[in-house]
Amino acid sequence: MVFSPSSKDHGDQEHHDNAKALERLAGLVARFDSRGHKSSGCYADFIRWCGDTGAVMDGKFVHGHLASSHRKNEKFLLNLLVEMYGKWRDTLQARAVFDAIKRKNVFSWNTMLQVYVQNDRPRDAIELFRAMDLEGVSSGFGSDPFLATGLVNLYGKSGLVDEAVAALDRMRRGDRDVIAWTTAIAALARNREFPAAIHLFREMALEGARANNLTLLAALDACAGQRDPRSGAVIHAAAVELGFQSNAIVGTSIAHMYAKCGDLDRASAAFAGIAVKDSVAWNTIIAAHVENRRPREALDLFESMLEKHSSSFSSTPTVASFTAIISGYARQGDAEEALALFRRMQHEGIVPNHVTFVVVLFVCSHRGLIEEGWRQYGSMATDYGITPTKEHWDCVLDLFALLKNRGGKDP
């Protein structure tokens, strides 16, 4: 039997009439309890329905009724209760039911493990998996691609990269789909195991698995972190072959990778190949020129962005771009250009943020512009309501030191 409420029942559920729902359930369970051999299936159908629909009150009523019945120790039904609580994200109650199961079977362990995986509880999942080993239980998760991929992800989030790769290796070859590979590559890149992530991408290609846009992003991130333009070019070629090079997200990642490797020409070419450039793409290529000490070219790009796309962008990326270019001039020691751009930013009505003022105060303190520094520090709080942070105070202390060295009085 599959539980399916009538139209009236459905209306009751829609209006969350818990009293009627519980009355219905009591009658339903009582009716099937009288037939004994059908009661287990009735419970199972109702437990599944409660888990899928989020009927918490009904589900807890089923649990309570089951606990007081002669079927309270049936592993099949208790496993379903664990699954039900997991779907409601109630991992504590799911674990309480799991712990109460006598002589747990493999399905019991795997159900609890899946609850932790689905609810992003990496430490709990790992501890449970290790407990399985101590109990001598073989999870068989290598034959369950969803659960195995979830473990790869959890190991990666916990920084256990060796275990993540081992979990991938334990999967059968035919079950290692693009999601499993991508999860493992991303886990390695996220934990700064860049060479291993790049190697795994190559291994994936050799095994014949077809990458998707998320795979490319993870691998490109690893190449950027490793400053490995040769491997980056291989992944770039894969993106072209798969038709992703003009995608805004992938194209931006390619440009970012080349910029991190110091190849602005290829970064610019990748940026030019993006079909529809969003604010992230523009800010990435602007930041690339700033980081590679090309602030004037960065300013040209910024002005081009404003001219072509200002109406479609919010002000937030504009602040970031202004600040990045001001920072670029500051790194080159060009205080005059940095402050001129800051004034232009204010003149155009762009509100500076706390990062902008850190850069401006840095410029003033390192170029000996004491009066300008004090003026900007005062403006930060009075005109923009920005509370000073440690970074601001460090620059202020530098201004104090300059003032004392020149024999001046405290402002």
Coordinates of C-alpha atoms in Angstrom, one line a residue:
M1 CA 0.0 0.0 0.0
V2 CA 1.2 3.5 -0.9
F3 CA -0.3 6.2 1.3
S4 CA -2.1 8.7 -0.8
P5 CA -4.6 11.1 1.0
S6 CA -8.0 11.7 -0.6
S7 CA -8.9 15.2 -1.8
K8 CA -10.4 16.0 1.6
D9 CA -7.3 14.6 3.4
H10 CA -5.1 16.7 1.1
G11 CA -7.1 19.8 2.0
D12 CA -6.6 19.0 5.7
Q13 CA -2.9 18.6 5.1
E14 CA -2.7 21.8 3.1
H15 CA -4.2 23.7 6.1
H16 CA -2.0 21.8 8.6
D17 CA -5.0 20.5 10.5
N18 CA -2.9 18.3 12.8
A19 CA -5.7 17.1 15.0
K20 CA -7.6 15.6 12.0
A21 CA -4.3 14.2 10.6
L22 CA -3.6 12.4 13.8
E23 CA -7.1 11.1 14.1
R24 CA -6.9 9.8 10.5
L25 CA -3.5 8.2 11.3
A26 CA -4.8 6.5 14.5
G27 CA -7.7 5.0 12.6
L28 CA -5.5 3.9 9.7
V29 CA -2.9 2.2 11.9
A30 CA -5.6 0.6 14.1
R31 CA -7.4 -0.7 11.0
F32 CA -4.2 -2.3 9.7
D33 CA -3.0 -3.5 13.1
S34 CA -6.1 -5.7 13.2
R35 CA -4.8 -7.4 10.0
G36 CA -1.3 -8.0 11.4
H37 CA 0.5 -9.0 8.3
K38 CA -0.3 -5.7 6.5
S39 CA 0.6 -3.5 9.4
S40 CA 4.3 -3.3 8.7
G41 CA 3.7 -2.1 5.1
C42 CA 1.2 0.5 6.4
Y43 CA 3.8 1.9 8.8
A44 CA 6.4 1.9 6.1
D45 CA 4.3 3.8 3.6
F46 CA 3.2 6.4 6.2
I47 CA 6.8 6.9 7.5
R48 CA 8.0 7.5 3.9
W49 CA 5.2 9.9 3.3
C50 CA 5.9 11.8 6.5
G51 CA 9.6 12.1 5.6
D52 CA 8.9 13.2 2.0
T53 CA 6.2 15.8 2.9
G54 CA 7.7 17.2 6.1
A55 CA 4.7 16.1 8.1
V56 CA 6.5 16.3 11.4
M57 CA 3.6 15.9 13.8
D58 CA 2.3 12.9 11.9
G59 CA 5.8 11.4 11.7
K60 CA 6.3 11.7 15.5
F61 CA 2.9 10.2 16.1
V62 CA 3.8 7.2 13.9
H63 CA 7.1 6.9 15.8
G64 CA 5.3 7.0 19.2
H65 CA 2.7 4.5 18.1
L66 CA 5.4 2.2 16.7
A67 CA 7.4 2.4 20.0
S68 CA 4.4 1.1 22.0
S69 CA 3.5 -1.7 19.5
H70 CA 4.8 -5.2 19.1
R71 CA 6.7 -4.0 16.0
K72 CA 9.0 -1.6 18.0
N73 CA 12.1 -3.6 17.3
E74 CA 11.6 -4.1 13.5
K75 CA 14.9 -3.0 11.9
F76 CA 13.2 -2.2 8.6
L77 CA 10.8 0.3 10.2
L78 CA 13.5 1.8 12.5
N79 CA 15.8 2.3 9.6
L80 CA 12.9 4.2 7.8
L81 CA 12.5 6.4 10.9
V82 CA 16.2 7.2 10.8
E83 CA 15.8 8.2 7.2
M84 CA 12.6 10.2 8.0
Y85 CA 14.3 12.3 10.7
G86 CA 17.3 12.8 8.4
K87 CA 15.0 14.3 5.8
W88 CA 13.8 16.8 8.4
R89 CA 17.4 17.6 9.2
D90 CA 16.9 16.3 12.8
T91 CA 20.2 14.5 13.0
L92 CA 20.0 14.1 16.8
Q93 CA 16.7 12.3 16.7
A94 CA 17.9 10.2 13.8
R95 CA 20.9 9.2 15.8
A96 CA 18.8 8.4 18.8
V97 CA 16.7 6.0 16.8
F98 CA 19.8 4.5 15.2
D99 CA 21.4 3.9 18.6
A100 CA 18.3 2.1 19.8
I101 CA 18.4 -0.4 16.9
K102 CA 19.5 -3.8 18.2
R103 CA 21.9 -5.8 16.0
K104 CA 22.2 -3.1 13.3
N105 CA 22.4 -4.4 9.7
V106 CA 24.4 -2.8 6.9
F107 CA 21.4 -0.8 5.8
S108 CA 21.1 0.7 9.3
W109 CA 24.7 1.9 9.2
N110 CA 24.4 3.2 5.6
T111 CA 21.1 5.0 6.4
M112 CA 22.7 6.9 9.3
L113 CA 25.8 7.6 7.3
Q114 CA 23.6 9.0 4.5
V115 CA 21.8 11.2 7.0
Y116 CA 25.1 12.8 8.1
V117 CA 26.2 13.2 4.5
Q118 CA 23.0 14.8 3.3
N119 CA 23.0 17.2 6.3
D120 CA 26.6 18.3 5.9
R121 CA 27.9 16.8 9.2
P122 CA 31.4 15.7 8.1
R123 CA 32.9 15.0 11.5
D124 CA 29.9 12.9 12.6
A125 CA 30.0 11.0 9.3
I126 CA 33.7 10.3 9.5
E127 CA 33.4 9.1 13.1
L128 CA 30.5 6.8 12.2
F129 CA 32.4 5.4 9.2
R130 CA 35.3 4.6 11.5
A131 CA 33.0 3.0 14.0
M132 CA 31.7 0.8 11.2
D133 CA 35.3 -0.4 10.6
L134 CA 35.7 -1.1 14.3
E135 CA 32.5 -3.1 14.3
G136 CA 33.8 -5.1 11.3
V137 CA 30.9 -3.9 9.1
S138 CA 31.6 -3.5 5.4
S139 CA 29.6 -0.5 4.3
G140 CA 29.7 -1.4 0.6
F141 CA 29.5 2.3 -0.1
G142 CA 31.8 1.8 -3.1
S143 CA 28.7 0.4 -4.9
D144 CA 26.6 3.4 -3.9
P145 CA 27.9 6.4 -6.0
F146 CA 25.7 9.0 -4.2
L147 CA 26.9 8.0 -0.8
A148 CA 30.5 7.6 -1.9
T149 CA 30.6 11.0 -3.6
G150 CA 29.1 12.5 -0.4
L151 CA 32.0 11.0 1.6
V152 CA 34.5 12.4 -0.8
N153 CA 32.9 15.8 -0.3
L154 CA 32.8 15.5 3.5
Y155 CA 36.4 14.3 3.7
G156 CA 37.5 17.3 1.6
K157 CA 35.6 19.8 3.7
S158 CA 37.3 18.3 6.8
G159 CA 40.7 18.7 5.2
L160 CA 41.2 14.9 5.0
V161 CA 42.4 14.9 1.4
D162 CA 44.1 11.5 1.5
E163 CA 40.8 10.0 2.7
A164 CA 38.9 11.9 0.0
V165 CA 41.0 10.4 -2.7
A166 CA 40.9 7.0 -1.1
A167 CA 37.1 7.2 -1.1
L168 CA 37.1 8.0 -4.8
D169 CA 39.5 5.1 -5.5
R170 CA 37.3 2.7 -3.7
M171 CA 34.4 3.5 -6.1
R172 CA 34.0 1.1 -9.0
R173 CA 35.3 2.6 -12.3
G174 CA 31.9 2.6 -13.9
D175 CA 30.5 4.5 -11.0
R176 CA 33.0 7.3 -11.0
D177 CA 31.0 9.9 -12.8
V178 CA 31.8 13.5 -13.5
I179 CA 30.2 14.5 -10.1
A180 CA 32.5 12.2 -8.2
W181 CA 35.6 13.4 -10.1
T182 CA 34.7 17.0 -9.8
T183 CA 34.1 16.7 -6.0
A184 CA 37.5 15.1 -5.5
I185 CA 39.3 17.7 -7.7
A186 CA 37.5 20.6 -5.9
A187 CA 38.4 19.1 -2.5
L188 CA 42.1 19.0 -3.4
A189 CA 42.1 22.5 -4.8
R190 CA 40.2 23.8 -1.8
N191 CA 42.8 22.3 0.5
R192 CA 45.6 23.8 -1.6
E193 CA 46.8 20.4 -2.8
F194 CA 47.2 22.0 -6.3
P195 CA 49.5 19.4 -8.0
A196 CA 47.3 16.5 -6.8
A197 CA 44.2 18.3 -8.1
I198 CA 45.8 18.8 -11.5
H199 CA 47.0 15.2 -11.6
L200 CA 43.5 14.0 -10.8
F201 CA 42.1 16.1 -13.7
R202 CA 44.5 14.3 -16.0
E203 CA 43.6 10.9 -14.6
M204 CA 39.9 11.7 -15.1
A205 CA 40.6 12.5 -18.8
L206 CA 42.6 9.3 -19.2
E207 CA 39.7 7.3 -17.8
G208 CA 37.4 8.8 -20.4
A209 CA 35.2 10.9 -18.1
R210 CA 33.9 14.0 -19.7
A211 CA 34.5 17.2 -17.7
N212 CA 31.8 19.8 -17.1
N213 CA 32.0 23.5 -16.3
L214 CA 32.4 22.8 -12.5
T215 CA 35.3 20.4 -13.2
L216 CA 37.0 23.0 -15.3
L217 CA 36.6 25.7 -12.6
A218 CA 38.1 23.4 -9.9
A219 CA 41.1 22.5 -12.1
L220 CA 41.7 26.1 -13.2
D221 CA 41.6 27.1 -9.6
A222 CA 44.4 24.6 -8.9
C223 CA 46.4 25.8 -11.8
A224 CA 46.1 29.4 -10.6
G225 CA 47.2 28.4 -7.1
Q226 CA 50.1 26.4 -8.4
R227 CA 51.1 29.2 -10.9
D228 CA 51.1 26.4 -13.6
P229 CA 50.4 28.0 -17.0
R230 CA 51.3 24.8 -18.9
S231 CA 48.6 22.7 -17.2
G232 CA 46.3 25.7 -17.3
A233 CA 46.7 25.8 -21.1
V234 CA 45.7 22.1 -21.3
I235 CA 42.6 22.8 -19.3
H236 CA 41.9 25.9 -21.4
A237 CA 42.1 23.7 -24.5
A238 CA 39.6 21.3 -22.9
A239 CA 37.2 24.2 -22.2
V240 CA 37.5 25.2 -25.9
E241 CA 36.8 21.7 -27.0
L242 CA 33.8 21.4 -24.7
G243 CA 32.5 24.8 -25.8
F244 CA 32.8 26.5 -22.4
Q245 CA 35.4 29.2 -23.2
S246 CA 32.8 31.9 -24.0
N247 CA 30.9 31.2 -20.8
A248 CA 31.2 34.1 -18.4
I249 CA 32.2 32.0 -15.3
V250 CA 34.6 29.7 -17.1
G251 CA 36.1 32.4 -19.3
T252 CA 36.7 34.6 -16.2
S253 CA 38.4 31.7 -14.4
I254 CA 40.6 31.2 -17.4
A255 CA 41.5 34.9 -17.4
H256 CA 42.2 34.7 -13.7
M257 CA 44.4 31.7 -14.0
Y258 CA 46.6 33.3 -16.7
A259 CA 46.8 36.5 -14.7
K260 CA 48.0 34.6 -11.6
C261 CA 50.6 33.0 -13.9
G262 CA 51.7 36.5 -15.0
D263 CA 50.5 36.1 -18.6
L264 CA 48.4 39.2 -19.1
D265 CA 48.2 38.8 -22.9
R266 CA 46.5 35.4 -22.6
A267 CA 44.4 36.7 -19.7
S268 CA 43.2 39.6 -21.9
A269 CA 42.5 37.2 -24.8
A270 CA 40.5 34.9 -22.5
F271 CA 38.5 37.9 -21.3
A272 CA 37.9 39.1 -24.9
G273 CA 36.5 35.7 -25.7
I274 CA 33.7 35.9 -23.1
A275 CA 30.4 36.3 -24.9
V276 CA 28.5 38.3 -22.2
K277 CA 30.9 40.0 -19.8
D278 CA 29.5 40.5 -16.3
S279 CA 30.8 42.6 -13.5
V280 CA 32.9 39.7 -12.1
A281 CA 34.6 39.3 -15.5
W282 CA 35.4 43.0 -15.7
N283 CA 36.7 43.2 -12.1
T284 CA 38.8 40.2 -12.6
I285 CA 40.6 41.6 -15.7
I286 CA 41.0 45.0 -14.0
A287 CA 42.4 43.4 -10.9
A288 CA 44.8 41.3 -13.1
H289 CA 46.3 44.5 -14.5
V290 CA 46.5 46.0 -11.0
E291 CA 48.3 43.0 -9.6
N292 CA 50.7 42.9 -12.5
R293 CA 51.6 46.6 -11.9
R294 CA 49.7 48.0 -14.9
P295 CA 47.4 50.5 -13.1
R296 CA 47.0 52.8 -16.1
E297 CA 45.7 50.0 -18.3
A298 CA 43.5 48.9 -15.4
L299 CA 42.0 52.4 -15.4
D300 CA 41.4 52.3 -19.1
L301 CA 39.6 49.0 -18.7
F302 CA 37.6 50.5 -15.8
E303 CA 36.5 53.4 -17.9
S304 CA 35.5 51.1 -20.7
M305 CA 33.4 49.1 -18.3
L306 CA 31.6 52.2 -17.1
E307 CA 31.0 53.4 -20.6
K308 CA 29.7 50.1 -21.9
H309 CA 28.0 48.5 -19.0
S310 CA 27.4 50.9 -16.1
S311 CA 23.6 50.7 -16.4
S312 CA 23.6 46.9 -15.8
F313 CA 26.1 46.8 -12.9
S314 CA 25.4 47.6 -9.3
S315 CA 27.6 50.2 -7.4
T316 CA 29.3 47.5 -5.4
P317 CA 31.7 46.2 -8.1
T318 CA 32.4 49.9 -9.1
V319 CA 33.7 50.5 -5.5
A320 CA 35.8 47.4 -5.8
S321 CA 37.2 48.5 -9.1
F322 CA 38.0 52.0 -8.0
T323 CA 39.7 50.7 -4.8
A324 CA 41.7 48.1 -6.8
I325 CA 43.1 50.7 -9.2
I326 CA 43.8 53.2 -6.4
S327 CA 45.7 50.3 -4.7
G328 CA 47.6 49.7 -7.9
Y329 CA 48.8 53.3 -8.0
A330 CA 49.7 53.1 -4.3
R331 CA 51.9 50.1 -4.9
Q332 CA 53.8 52.0 -7.5
G333 CA 54.2 54.9 -5.1
D334 CA 52.2 57.2 -7.3
A335 CA 50.3 59.0 -4.5
E336 CA 49.2 61.9 -6.8
E337 CA 47.3 59.6 -9.2
A338 CA 46.0 57.5 -6.3
L339 CA 44.5 60.5 -4.5
A340 CA 43.2 62.0 -7.8
L341 CA 41.3 58.8 -8.6
F342 CA 39.9 58.7 -5.0
R343 CA 38.6 62.3 -5.5
R344 CA 37.1 61.3 -8.8
M345 CA 35.4 58.4 -7.2
Q346 CA 33.8 60.8 -4.6
H347 CA 32.9 63.3 -7.3
E348 CA 31.0 60.6 -9.3
G349 CA 29.0 59.7 -6.2
I350 CA 30.6 56.4 -5.5
V351 CA 30.7 55.8 -1.8
P352 CA 34.1 54.5 -0.6
N353 CA 34.2 51.6 1.8
H354 CA 36.5 50.7 4.7
V355 CA 39.0 49.0 2.3
T356 CA 39.2 52.2 0.2
F357 CA 40.1 54.2 3.2
V358 CA 42.8 51.7 4.3
V359 CA 44.4 52.2 0.9
V360 CA 44.1 56.0 1.0
L361 CA 45.5 56.3 4.5
F362 CA 48.3 53.9 3.5
V363 CA 49.2 56.3 0.6
C364 CA 49.2 59.3 2.9
S365 CA 51.3 57.7 5.6
H366 CA 53.9 56.3 3.2
R367 CA 54.2 59.5 1.2
G368 CA 54.4 61.8 4.2
L369 CA 51.0 63.5 3.4
I370 CA 50.2 64.1 7.1
E371 CA 47.5 66.8 6.7
E372 CA 45.8 64.9 3.9
G373 CA 45.9 61.7 6.0
W374 CA 44.2 63.4 9.0
R375 CA 41.6 65.0 6.8
Q376 CA 40.7 61.6 5.2
Y377 CA 40.7 59.9 8.6
G378 CA 38.2 62.4 9.9
S379 CA 36.1 62.2 6.8
M380 CA 35.9 58.4 7.1
A381 CA 33.9 58.6 10.3
T382 CA 32.0 61.9 10.0
D383 CA 31.1 61.8 6.3
Y384 CA 30.7 58.0 5.7
G385 CA 30.0 56.6 9.2
I386 CA 32.9 54.1 8.9
T387 CA 34.2 52.8 12.2
P388 CA 38.0 52.6 12.3
T389 CA 39.6 49.1 12.3
K390 CA 43.0 47.9 13.2
E391 CA 44.2 48.5 9.6
H392 CA 43.1 52.1 9.8
W393 CA 44.7 52.6 13.2
D394 CA 48.0 51.2 11.9
C395 CA 48.1 53.9 9.3
V396 CA 47.1 56.6 11.9
L397 CA 50.0 55.5 14.1
D398 CA 52.3 55.9 11.1
L399 CA 51.0 59.5 10.7
F400 CA 51.6 60.1 14.4
A401 CA 55.2 58.9 14.0
L402 CA 55.7 61.2 11.0
L403 CA 54.3 64.1 12.9
K404 CA 56.6 63.5 15.9
N405 CA 59.6 63.1 13.7
R406 CA 58.9 66.5 12.2
G407 CA 58.5 68.1 15.6
G408 CA 54.8 68.9 15.1
K409 CA 52.0 68.9 17.6
D410 CA 49.3 66.4 17.9
P411 CA 46.4 67.2 15.7

